[in-house]
Amino acid sequence: MTLLAALRQAVGAAQVLTEGDLSAYELDWRRRWRGRALAVVRPGSTAEVAAVVRACAAHDTPIVAQGGNTSLVGGGVPDGSGTQVLLSLQRLQRVRAIDAANLTLTAEAGCVLQSLQDAARAQGLLLPLSLAAEGSCTLGGNLATNAGGTQVLRWGNARELCLGLEVVTAQGEVWSGLTGLRKDNTGYDLRDLYIGSEGTLGLITAATMKLAPLPAATITALAACASLADAVTLLGLARARLGDGLTGFEVMGRCALDLVARHFAALPQPLPQAPWTVLLECSSSEGEAHARARVEAMLAAGLESGGVADAVVAASLAQSQALWRLRESIPLAQAAEGLNIKHDIALPVSAIPDFCTATDAALQRRFPGVRLVNFGHLGDGNLHYNVQAPAGADGARFLAEHEAAVNKLVFDAVAAAGGSFSAEHGIGALKRDELAARKSPVALQLMRAIKAALDPQGLFNPGRVL
Ligand code: FAD
Ligand code: ZN
């Protein structure tokens, strides 16, 4: 039997796409990688995923897994050879269980993150994973990339929220590791091996995630800071005053918010002059008045000490959503402005102000006029330190000429400051060479050994990560 016939037998002919416009699967979110798939295959159950893997293994045909196709590092689209099967997990859509007493949710990999947040909320519970792509990214993609987002400082990455997995192996077998246990020291941690493996070790088909009680109230505020150093000082103040109530601490540079003003002019910007704007969120189990009083007292202390130049506290849910939309619109505004060079870096929070001062200056010396679109999860020490071509310049041309040199300058500075060149977006196709060059040889050797043990045929996502 040919591979296509075997795939049609496995999932039904209607779910094996080979013709027509397949760009929703073959073109990545950033429009930087356009691949060509041998076929797009859309299984509807774990058993069908396993059957697809067995068929591909028998024909020695590589498989690229895809969820919501929101990867920012070209991880989830096929290469241009037309020889890879694109396996979309989007039809694995079921919420299998919500156990309110155990505070867990078990759902299939293709569930869109926002739909799972909604399902938890309907039961008075919180799934504390949140990112700007949540309307289209999937649970499987979140776990395959160990996604971060805007609530990491309180709840951790996707990894910290995951208790169990169901995975289809490269042999086409199903590992049923779905468990809601908080304690389970029974040998090597296979779950943590698959989380963050970006589709190179196995296909995640379902997961059990931790939930939390919904907070009684959440207060959102913006604070203007004259410098990143002041923003770091404010983080310390917010941590000290709000404790566990601090559930979000994002920073947005002026250049980032100016791009939002240009491309999303209808979004109000309450602090339009601030060199740095902090977006912070406080959650409370004791109600709105309590949360509001704590945030206002904390900001008053910041204003008094001089670290905060101005501040606004959202007065309603609608205002709070508008403030978050400012932050979430930055990647969209950047995309609308043109191709850009993204750096998703992590540093010790204490090192961030000096890193940015020195690296901004070095970039300006070398590439006069470049725009530094710097924003991100300051509470986690994670910046999206992005570089956009000078105003009016052709983004594609700037990238073609300067991307490698810009990356070297930034990543060398990150390494010197003890940081990471990939904080939350992963390696994918974009940073594979960086990983090979910058990770220790011992670490790389261990990673290759794991890959060879779990996927000896090299079926899953070849050319990505390693
Ligand atoms: P895809 O893009 O489809 O795939 C991502 C990778 O995972 C690929 O390597 C793919 O092969 C693999 N994969 C997907 N599903 C599976 C599966 N079921 N089993 C095995 N492998 C699989 N990331 C953050 O961490 N924090 C952020 O704040 C954040 N913000 C974003 C904002 C925007 C606007 C966008 C577009 C992206 C953002 N991302 C962020 C990046 C991205 O990693 C996340 O959106 C998300 O985790 C990817 O999920 P997905 O379902 O779209 O995965
Ligand atoms: Zn981010």
Short mmCIF file of C-alpha atoms and ligand atoms in Angstrom, two decimals:
data_model
loop_
_atom_site.label_atom_id
_atom_site.label_comp_id
_atom_site.label_asym_id
_atom_site.label_seq_id
_atom_site.Cartn_x
_atom_site.Cartn_y
_atom_site.Cartn_z
CA MET A 1 0.00 0.00 0.00
CA THR A 2 1.25 3.51 -0.74
CA LEU A 3 1.73 5.90 2.17
CA LEU A 4 -1.19 8.08 1.07
CA ALA A 5 -3.47 5.05 0.91
CA ALA A 6 -2.34 3.98 4.38
CA LEU A 7 -2.95 7.48 5.74
CA ARG A 8 -6.44 7.57 4.20
CA GLN A 9 -7.15 4.22 5.76
CA ALA A 10 -5.94 5.51 9.13
CA VAL A 11 -7.93 8.74 9.34
CA GLY A 12 -10.41 8.75 6.46
CA ALA A 13 -9.81 10.26 3.02
CA ALA A 14 -11.42 13.58 3.97
CA GLN A 15 -8.73 14.19 6.61
CA VAL A 16 -5.76 13.71 4.27
CA LEU A 17 -5.26 16.98 2.43
CA THR A 18 -2.94 17.14 -0.55
CA GLU A 19 -4.50 19.80 -2.76
CA GLY A 20 -5.82 23.32 -2.61
CA ASP A 21 -4.59 26.15 -0.42
CA LEU A 22 -2.74 24.59 2.50
CA SER A 23 -1.04 27.78 3.63
CA ALA A 24 -2.84 27.67 7.01
CA TYR A 25 -0.60 24.66 7.70
CA GLU A 26 2.42 25.35 5.51
CA LEU A 27 3.06 29.02 6.27
CA ASP A 28 4.15 30.00 9.78
CA TRP A 29 2.61 32.79 11.87
CA ARG A 30 5.52 35.17 11.23
CA ARG A 31 5.37 34.45 7.48
CA ARG A 32 9.07 33.60 7.50
CA TRP A 33 8.87 29.91 6.66
CA ARG A 34 6.72 28.52 3.86
CA GLY A 35 7.01 24.77 3.59
CA ARG A 36 5.40 22.17 1.40
CA ALA A 37 3.85 19.05 2.94
CA LEU A 38 3.57 15.63 1.35
CA ALA A 39 0.12 15.69 2.93
CA VAL A 40 -1.67 17.41 5.78
CA VAL A 41 -3.15 14.71 7.98
CA ARG A 42 -5.82 15.48 10.58
CA PRO A 43 -6.43 12.54 12.93
CA GLY A 44 -9.43 12.75 15.25
CA SER A 45 -8.30 10.51 18.11
CA THR A 46 -5.21 9.22 19.87
CA ALA A 47 -5.64 5.85 18.16
CA GLU A 48 -5.66 7.57 14.77
CA VAL A 49 -2.51 9.54 15.66
CA ALA A 50 -0.81 6.25 16.51
CA ALA A 51 -1.97 4.70 13.23
CA VAL A 52 -0.56 7.68 11.29
CA VAL A 53 2.80 7.29 13.04
CA ARG A 54 2.93 3.57 12.24
CA ALA A 55 2.13 4.25 8.59
CA CYS A 56 4.80 6.95 8.36
CA ALA A 57 7.35 4.76 10.16
CA ALA A 58 6.70 1.93 7.70
CA HIS A 59 7.37 4.34 4.82
CA ASP A 60 10.26 6.08 6.59
CA THR A 61 8.48 9.40 6.20
CA PRO A 62 9.08 12.25 8.66
CA ILE A 63 6.26 13.85 10.65
CA VAL A 64 5.96 17.48 11.67
CA ALA A 65 3.43 18.00 14.48
CA GLN A 66 1.34 21.12 14.50
CA GLY A 67 -1.20 22.58 16.90
CA GLY A 68 -2.32 26.18 16.44
CA ASN A 69 0.66 27.11 14.21
CA THR A 70 1.63 30.08 16.38
CA SER A 71 5.28 29.08 16.83
CA LEU A 72 7.57 32.08 16.59
CA VAL A 73 10.64 29.97 15.73
CA GLY A 74 9.42 28.06 12.67
CA GLY A 75 8.91 24.87 14.68
CA GLY A 76 5.61 23.62 13.35
CA VAL A 77 5.68 23.94 9.57
CA PRO A 78 7.18 21.37 7.18
CA ASP A 79 10.33 22.09 5.22
CA GLY A 80 10.16 22.83 1.50
CA SER A 81 10.98 19.32 0.28
CA GLY A 82 7.41 18.04 -0.03
CA THR A 83 8.49 14.84 1.73
CA GLN A 84 7.19 15.49 5.27
CA VAL A 85 3.75 14.70 6.61
CA LEU A 86 2.20 17.61 8.48
CA LEU A 87 0.24 16.07 11.33
CA SER A 88 -2.30 18.54 12.69
CA LEU A 89 -3.62 17.78 16.16
CA GLN A 90 -6.40 20.36 15.92
CA ARG A 91 -9.20 17.79 15.79
CA LEU A 92 -8.25 16.34 19.19
CA GLN A 93 -10.74 18.64 20.87
CA ARG A 94 -12.25 16.94 23.89
CA VAL A 95 -12.10 18.07 27.49
CA ARG A 96 -11.97 14.63 29.05
CA ALA A 97 -12.46 15.61 32.68
CA ILE A 98 -12.42 18.44 35.19
CA ASP A 99 -11.87 17.21 38.74
CA ALA A 100 -12.76 20.17 40.94
CA ALA A 101 -11.75 18.52 44.20
CA ASN A 102 -8.37 17.48 42.80
CA LEU A 103 -7.99 20.83 40.98
CA THR A 104 -7.16 19.22 37.63
CA LEU A 105 -8.29 19.38 34.04
CA THR A 106 -7.61 16.65 31.49
CA ALA A 107 -7.96 17.67 27.87
CA GLU A 108 -6.81 16.66 24.41
CA ALA A 109 -3.88 18.30 22.69
CA GLY A 110 -5.84 20.21 20.04
CA CYS A 111 -7.97 22.17 22.52
CA VAL A 112 -7.38 25.88 22.07
CA LEU A 113 -5.93 27.33 25.28
CA GLN A 114 -8.66 29.94 25.66
CA SER A 115 -11.39 27.31 25.42
CA LEU A 116 -9.74 25.46 28.32
CA GLN A 117 -9.49 28.65 30.39
CA ASP A 118 -13.23 29.12 29.74
CA ALA A 119 -14.05 25.51 30.64
CA ALA A 120 -12.21 25.89 33.96
CA ARG A 121 -13.79 29.29 34.66
CA ALA A 122 -17.27 27.82 34.14
CA GLN A 123 -16.54 25.70 37.21
CA GLY A 124 -15.14 28.57 39.26
CA LEU A 125 -11.57 27.48 38.55
CA LEU A 126 -8.50 29.04 36.98
CA LEU A 127 -6.17 27.48 34.41
CA PRO A 128 -3.27 29.84 35.07
CA LEU A 129 -1.57 29.75 31.66
CA SER A 130 -2.07 32.87 29.61
CA LEU A 131 -0.41 34.25 26.48
CA ALA A 132 -1.30 36.60 23.68
CA ALA A 133 -1.79 33.68 21.27
CA GLU A 134 -4.30 31.95 23.57
CA GLY A 135 -7.15 32.36 21.10
CA SER A 136 -5.42 30.04 18.63
CA CYS A 137 -2.55 28.15 20.30
CA THR A 138 -3.29 24.64 21.57
CA LEU A 139 -2.60 22.76 24.78
CA GLY A 140 -0.32 20.33 22.93
CA GLY A 141 1.69 23.18 21.41
CA ASN A 142 1.91 24.91 24.78
CA LEU A 143 3.39 21.80 26.35
CA ALA A 144 5.61 20.92 23.39
CA THR A 145 7.17 24.39 23.70
CA ASN A 146 6.92 24.67 27.51
CA ALA A 147 5.16 27.98 26.93
CA GLY A 148 5.51 30.83 29.39
CA GLY A 149 3.33 33.89 29.07
CA THR A 150 2.09 36.51 31.45
CA GLN A 151 1.45 34.60 34.68
CA VAL A 152 4.73 32.74 35.04
CA LEU A 153 5.96 34.77 38.00
CA ARG A 154 3.08 33.40 40.08
CA TRP A 155 2.28 30.02 38.49
CA GLY A 156 5.31 28.94 36.47
CA ASN A 157 5.65 27.76 32.86
CA ALA A 158 3.45 25.14 31.19
CA ARG A 159 5.79 22.54 32.70
CA GLU A 160 4.98 23.55 36.26
CA LEU A 161 1.27 23.30 35.50
CA CYS A 162 1.35 19.86 33.92
CA LEU A 163 0.84 16.71 35.98
CA GLY A 164 0.42 14.06 33.32
CA LEU A 165 0.66 13.37 29.60
CA GLU A 166 -0.57 10.98 26.98
CA VAL A 167 1.98 10.59 24.20
CA VAL A 168 2.23 8.68 20.93
CA THR A 169 5.77 7.38 20.58
CA ALA A 170 7.86 7.12 17.44
CA GLN A 171 7.00 3.42 17.38
CA GLY A 172 3.30 4.30 17.14
CA GLU A 173 2.58 3.16 20.68
CA VAL A 174 0.59 5.12 23.25
CA TRP A 175 2.16 6.05 26.59
CA SER A 176 -0.79 6.68 28.92
CA GLY A 177 0.78 8.91 31.53
CA LEU A 178 -2.30 10.93 32.39
CA THR A 179 -2.35 11.37 36.13
CA GLY A 180 -3.53 14.06 38.50
CA LEU A 181 -1.00 13.12 41.17
CA ARG A 182 1.14 15.82 42.79
CA LYS A 183 3.58 13.20 43.98
CA ASP A 184 4.79 10.30 41.84
CA ASN A 185 8.47 9.40 42.14
CA THR A 186 8.36 6.21 40.13
CA GLY A 187 11.43 6.35 37.94
CA TYR A 188 12.59 8.75 35.25
CA ASP A 189 10.29 11.68 34.62
CA LEU A 190 9.03 10.96 31.11
CA ARG A 191 6.52 13.81 31.33
CA ASP A 192 9.24 16.38 31.78
CA LEU A 193 11.22 14.85 28.95
CA TYR A 194 8.39 15.39 26.46
CA ILE A 195 7.51 18.88 27.74
CA GLY A 196 9.57 21.38 25.79
CA SER A 197 10.76 18.80 23.25
CA GLU A 198 9.05 20.68 20.40
CA GLY A 199 7.64 17.67 18.63
CA THR A 200 11.02 15.93 18.30
CA LEU A 201 10.53 13.07 20.80
CA GLY A 202 6.82 12.20 20.75
CA LEU A 203 3.36 13.47 19.92
CA ILE A 204 1.41 14.81 22.88
CA THR A 205 -2.24 13.80 22.50
CA ALA A 206 -3.63 14.79 25.91
CA ALA A 207 -2.56 16.27 29.23
CA THR A 208 -3.68 16.73 32.80
CA MET A 209 -3.15 20.28 34.02
CA LYS A 210 -3.26 21.88 37.46
CA LEU A 211 -6.04 24.32 38.22
CA ALA A 212 -6.44 26.84 41.02
CA PRO A 213 -9.44 28.51 42.61
CA LEU A 214 -10.57 31.55 40.62
CA PRO A 215 -9.44 34.68 42.45
CA ALA A 216 -12.30 36.76 43.83
CA ALA A 217 -10.87 39.86 42.18
CA THR A 218 -8.10 40.91 39.83
CA ILE A 219 -6.84 44.48 39.61
CA THR A 220 -4.77 45.77 36.70
CA ALA A 221 -2.64 48.90 36.78
CA LEU A 222 -0.16 50.78 34.61
CA ALA A 223 2.87 52.58 36.01
CA ALA A 224 5.19 54.96 34.19
CA CYS A 225 8.90 54.57 34.94
CA ALA A 226 11.73 56.78 33.77
CA SER A 227 14.11 53.86 33.34
CA LEU A 228 14.29 50.08 33.35
CA ALA A 229 16.18 50.33 36.64
CA ASP A 230 13.12 52.07 38.13
CA ALA A 231 10.91 49.29 36.73
CA VAL A 232 13.10 46.67 38.44
CA THR A 233 12.85 48.62 41.70
CA LEU A 234 9.07 48.68 41.30
CA LEU A 235 9.10 44.90 40.81
CA GLY A 236 10.82 44.53 44.18
CA LEU A 237 8.27 46.83 45.80
CA ALA A 238 5.34 44.98 44.22
CA ARG A 239 6.74 41.63 45.33
CA ALA A 240 7.23 42.86 48.88
CA ARG A 241 3.81 44.53 49.18
CA LEU A 242 1.61 42.15 47.16
CA GLY A 243 3.33 38.82 47.85
CA ASP A 244 1.56 35.93 46.08
CA GLY A 245 -1.10 38.39 44.95
CA LEU A 246 1.27 39.67 42.26
CA THR A 247 0.18 37.62 39.21
CA GLY A 248 1.56 39.71 36.37
CA PHE A 249 4.43 42.15 35.86
CA GLU A 250 5.06 43.14 32.24
CA VAL A 251 7.18 45.94 30.86
CA MET A 252 6.72 47.86 27.60
CA GLY A 253 9.30 50.21 26.10
CA ARG A 254 8.28 53.47 24.43
CA CYS A 255 9.15 52.24 20.95
CA ALA A 256 6.91 49.18 21.38
CA LEU A 257 3.94 51.28 22.48
CA ASP A 258 4.54 53.79 19.69
CA LEU A 259 4.15 50.93 17.19
CA VAL A 260 0.87 49.99 18.90
CA ALA A 261 -0.27 53.62 18.63
CA ARG A 262 0.48 53.57 14.90
CA HIS A 263 -1.18 50.25 14.04
CA PHE A 264 -3.93 50.14 16.71
CA ALA A 265 -4.79 53.82 16.98
CA ALA A 266 -8.15 53.12 18.65
CA LEU A 267 -6.49 51.60 21.73
CA PRO A 268 -6.20 54.24 24.46
CA GLN A 269 -2.71 54.84 25.87
CA PRO A 270 -3.16 56.33 29.34
CA LEU A 271 0.56 57.09 29.89
CA PRO A 272 1.67 58.22 26.41
CA GLN A 273 4.95 59.85 27.45
CA ALA A 274 6.39 57.13 29.67
CA PRO A 275 9.82 55.86 28.58
CA TRP A 276 8.86 52.54 30.23
CA THR A 277 5.38 51.39 31.11
CA VAL A 278 4.80 48.60 33.62
CA LEU A 279 1.58 46.58 33.40
CA LEU A 280 0.92 44.83 36.67
CA GLU A 281 -1.81 42.59 37.91
CA CYS A 282 -2.81 41.75 41.46
CA SER A 283 -5.20 38.89 42.26
CA SER A 284 -6.94 38.46 45.58
CA SER A 285 -9.12 35.86 47.22
CA GLU A 286 -10.54 38.56 49.46
CA GLY A 287 -12.39 40.71 46.99
CA GLU A 288 -11.99 43.80 44.86
CA ALA A 289 -11.78 46.46 47.56
CA HIS A 290 -8.98 44.57 49.25
CA ALA A 291 -6.98 44.11 46.02
CA ARG A 292 -7.51 47.70 44.93
CA ALA A 293 -6.39 49.10 48.27
CA ARG A 294 -3.20 47.02 48.20
CA VAL A 295 -2.32 48.06 44.64
CA GLU A 296 -3.02 51.73 45.33
CA ALA A 297 -0.94 51.71 48.51
CA MET A 298 1.93 50.02 46.69
CA LEU A 299 1.82 52.52 43.81
CA ALA A 300 1.60 55.42 46.25
CA ALA A 301 4.81 54.18 47.87
CA GLY A 302 6.40 54.05 44.40
CA LEU A 303 5.27 57.58 43.57
CA GLU A 304 6.60 58.84 46.88
CA SER A 305 10.02 57.24 46.44
CA GLY A 306 10.23 58.65 42.91
CA GLY A 307 10.58 55.31 41.11
CA VAL A 308 7.08 55.64 39.67
CA ALA A 309 6.41 58.82 37.69
CA ASP A 310 2.69 58.31 37.17
CA ALA A 311 0.16 55.50 37.46
CA VAL A 312 -3.39 54.50 36.60
CA VAL A 313 -5.47 51.72 38.10
CA ALA A 314 -8.18 50.18 35.91
CA ALA A 315 -11.62 51.01 37.26
CA SER A 316 -13.53 48.27 35.47
CA LEU A 317 -13.09 44.95 33.73
CA ALA A 318 -13.33 46.73 30.38
CA GLN A 319 -10.51 49.10 31.33
CA SER A 320 -8.42 46.22 32.58
CA GLN A 321 -8.92 44.37 29.30
CA ALA A 322 -7.96 47.49 27.36
CA LEU A 323 -4.67 47.70 29.30
CA TRP A 324 -3.90 44.06 28.58
CA ARG A 325 -4.75 44.61 24.93
CA LEU A 326 -1.99 47.22 24.77
CA ARG A 327 0.52 44.61 25.85
CA GLU A 328 -0.90 41.86 23.64
CA SER A 329 -0.97 44.11 20.58
CA ILE A 330 2.78 44.66 20.55
CA PRO A 331 3.67 41.48 18.57
CA LEU A 332 0.81 42.21 16.16
CA ALA A 333 1.92 45.81 15.71
CA GLN A 334 5.47 44.62 15.07
CA ALA A 335 4.25 42.17 12.44
CA ALA A 336 2.19 44.94 10.80
CA GLU A 337 5.27 47.19 10.78
CA GLY A 338 7.31 44.62 8.84
CA LEU A 339 9.76 41.78 9.26
CA ASN A 340 11.82 42.08 12.41
CA ILE A 341 14.46 40.23 14.38
CA LYS A 342 13.09 38.67 17.53
CA HIS A 343 15.17 37.88 20.61
CA ASP A 344 13.39 36.03 23.38
CA ILE A 345 16.00 36.33 26.10
CA ALA A 346 16.20 35.56 29.80
CA LEU A 347 18.55 37.27 32.23
CA PRO A 348 18.76 37.66 35.99
CA VAL A 349 16.34 40.53 36.64
CA SER A 350 19.12 42.42 38.40
CA ALA A 351 21.25 42.36 35.23
CA ILE A 352 18.55 43.67 32.89
CA PRO A 353 18.98 47.46 33.18
CA ASP A 354 22.75 47.41 32.53
CA PHE A 355 22.36 44.79 29.79
CA CYS A 356 19.87 46.96 27.91
CA THR A 357 21.85 50.19 28.30
CA ALA A 358 25.02 48.58 26.96
CA THR A 359 23.40 46.47 24.23
CA ASP A 360 21.14 49.29 22.97
CA ALA A 361 24.20 51.51 22.61
CA ALA A 362 26.24 48.81 20.86
CA LEU A 363 23.43 48.16 18.37
CA GLN A 364 23.02 51.86 17.63
CA ARG A 365 26.74 52.25 17.01
CA ARG A 366 26.79 49.34 14.60
CA PHE A 367 23.35 49.79 12.92
CA PRO A 368 22.46 53.47 13.23
CA GLY A 369 18.73 54.17 13.50
CA VAL A 370 17.60 50.61 14.36
CA ARG A 371 14.49 50.55 16.49
CA LEU A 372 14.61 48.54 19.71
CA VAL A 373 11.17 47.15 20.37
CA ASN A 374 11.79 45.97 23.90
CA PHE A 375 9.00 44.55 26.01
CA GLY A 376 8.15 41.43 27.93
CA HIS A 377 7.80 39.54 31.14
CA LEU A 378 10.08 41.57 33.41
CA GLY A 379 8.79 39.67 36.45
CA ASP A 380 10.38 36.52 34.99
CA GLY A 381 13.55 38.22 33.73
CA ASN A 382 12.32 37.51 30.18
CA LEU A 383 12.52 40.25 27.55
CA HIS A 384 11.37 40.27 23.96
CA TYR A 385 14.34 42.33 22.90
CA ASN A 386 13.36 42.79 19.28
CA VAL A 387 15.15 44.73 16.60
CA GLN A 388 13.20 46.46 13.87
CA ALA A 389 14.76 48.06 10.80
CA PRO A 390 15.24 51.85 10.92
CA ALA A 391 12.01 53.77 10.23
CA GLY A 392 11.28 53.79 6.50
CA ALA A 393 13.82 51.04 5.71
CA ASP A 394 12.83 47.79 4.02
CA GLY A 395 12.48 45.17 6.77
CA ALA A 396 13.21 42.18 4.53
CA ARG A 397 16.35 43.79 3.19
CA PHE A 398 17.53 44.78 6.67
CA LEU A 399 17.10 41.19 7.83
CA ALA A 400 18.88 39.73 4.82
CA GLU A 401 21.86 42.02 5.37
CA HIS A 402 22.12 42.26 9.12
CA GLU A 403 20.23 39.53 10.95
CA ALA A 404 23.26 37.32 11.61
CA ALA A 405 25.37 40.23 12.89
CA VAL A 406 22.56 41.59 15.06
CA ASN A 407 21.99 38.13 16.57
CA LYS A 408 25.66 37.63 17.30
CA LEU A 409 25.95 40.96 19.05
CA VAL A 410 22.84 40.38 21.16
CA PHE A 411 23.45 36.72 21.99
CA ASP A 412 27.10 37.32 22.90
CA ALA A 413 25.93 40.03 25.30
CA VAL A 414 23.27 37.69 26.71
CA ALA A 415 25.85 34.96 27.28
CA ALA A 416 28.24 37.40 28.96
CA ALA A 417 25.45 38.40 31.35
CA GLY A 418 24.68 34.77 32.22
CA GLY A 419 21.42 34.66 30.27
CA SER A 420 19.57 32.39 27.85
CA PHE A 421 19.09 33.01 24.11
CA SER A 422 15.69 31.30 24.19
CA ALA A 423 13.54 31.94 27.24
CA GLU A 424 10.10 30.70 26.20
CA HIS A 425 9.69 30.37 22.42
CA GLY A 426 12.01 27.39 22.00
CA ILE A 427 14.53 26.48 19.32
CA GLY A 428 12.52 25.33 16.30
CA ALA A 429 14.24 25.96 12.99
CA LEU A 430 15.28 29.49 13.86
CA LYS A 431 17.72 28.84 16.69
CA ARG A 432 19.04 25.39 15.88
CA ASP A 433 22.47 26.65 14.88
CA GLU A 434 22.54 28.87 17.95
CA LEU A 435 21.86 25.84 20.14
CA ALA A 436 24.64 23.86 18.44
CA ALA A 437 27.07 26.75 18.91
CA ARG A 438 26.14 27.88 22.41
CA LYS A 439 25.01 24.84 24.41
CA SER A 440 27.74 22.85 26.13
CA PRO A 441 29.04 19.81 24.19
CA VAL A 442 28.08 17.55 27.09
CA ALA A 443 24.51 18.84 27.10
CA LEU A 444 24.26 18.40 23.33
CA GLN A 445 25.60 14.85 23.54
CA LEU A 446 23.00 13.96 26.18
CA MET A 447 20.23 15.48 24.06
CA ARG A 448 21.31 13.51 21.00
CA ALA A 449 21.40 10.32 23.06
CA ILE A 450 17.83 10.94 24.23
CA LYS A 451 16.68 11.64 20.69
CA ALA A 452 18.35 8.48 19.38
CA ALA A 453 16.80 6.38 22.15
CA LEU A 454 13.23 7.63 21.72
CA ASP A 455 13.16 8.25 17.98
CA PRO A 456 15.89 6.12 16.42
CA GLN A 457 14.40 6.45 12.95
CA GLY A 458 14.49 10.25 13.17
CA LEU A 459 10.80 10.50 12.28
CA PHE A 460 9.71 13.41 14.45
CA ASN A 461 10.39 16.97 13.34
CA PRO A 462 13.81 16.39 11.73
CA GLY A 463 16.01 19.45 11.44
CA ARG A 464 14.37 21.12 14.43
CA VAL A 465 16.04 21.70 17.80
CA LEU A 466 19.02 19.36 17.16
P1 FAD B 1 2.55 25.16 17.08
O1 FAD B 1 3.03 26.49 16.66
O2 FAD B 1 1.60 24.47 16.20
O3 FAD B 1 3.80 24.21 17.37
C1 FAD B 1 4.86 24.63 18.19
C2 FAD B 1 5.88 23.49 18.33
O4 FAD B 1 5.33 22.42 19.07
C3 FAD B 1 6.31 22.89 17.01
O5 FAD B 1 7.64 22.48 17.12
C4 FAD B 1 5.40 21.69 16.85
O6 FAD B 1 5.98 20.68 16.06
C5 FAD B 1 5.22 21.24 18.29
N1 FAD B 1 3.90 20.68 18.61
C6 FAD B 1 2.69 21.29 18.49
N2 FAD B 1 1.73 20.50 18.97
C7 FAD B 1 2.33 19.35 19.39
C8 FAD B 1 1.87 18.15 19.99
N3 FAD B 1 0.58 17.97 20.27
N4 FAD B 1 2.77 17.19 20.30
C9 FAD B 1 4.09 17.37 20.04
N5 FAD B 1 4.58 18.48 19.46
C10 FAD B 1 3.71 19.46 19.15
N6 FAD B 1 5.04 31.69 23.72
C11 FAD B 1 5.29 31.80 25.04
O7 FAD B 1 5.90 30.91 25.61
N7 FAD B 1 4.87 32.90 25.75
C12 FAD B 1 4.20 33.91 25.18
O8 FAD B 1 3.85 34.88 25.84
C13 FAD B 1 3.89 33.80 23.79
N8 FAD B 1 3.20 34.77 23.18
C14 FAD B 1 2.90 34.63 21.86
C15 FAD B 1 2.16 35.64 21.25
C16 FAD B 1 1.81 35.56 19.90
C17 FAD B 1 1.00 36.65 19.27
C18 FAD B 1 2.25 34.43 19.16
C19 FAD B 1 1.88 34.29 17.71
C20 FAD B 1 2.99 33.43 19.76
C21 FAD B 1 3.34 33.51 21.10
N9 FAD B 1 4.09 32.52 21.74
C22 FAD B 1 4.36 32.65 23.08
C23 FAD B 1 4.73 31.39 20.98
C24 FAD B 1 4.14 30.00 20.91
O9 FAD B 1 5.09 29.07 21.39
C25 FAD B 1 2.88 29.76 21.66
O10 FAD B 1 1.89 30.56 21.04
C26 FAD B 1 2.32 28.31 21.78
O11 FAD B 1 2.88 27.64 22.87
C27 FAD B 1 2.43 27.43 20.56
O12 FAD B 1 1.27 26.61 20.49
P2 FAD B 1 0.70 26.08 19.10
O13 FAD B 1 -0.42 25.16 19.40
O14 FAD B 1 0.40 27.20 18.19
O15 FAD B 1 1.93 25.24 18.56
ZN ZN B 2 6.34 36.33 25.75
#
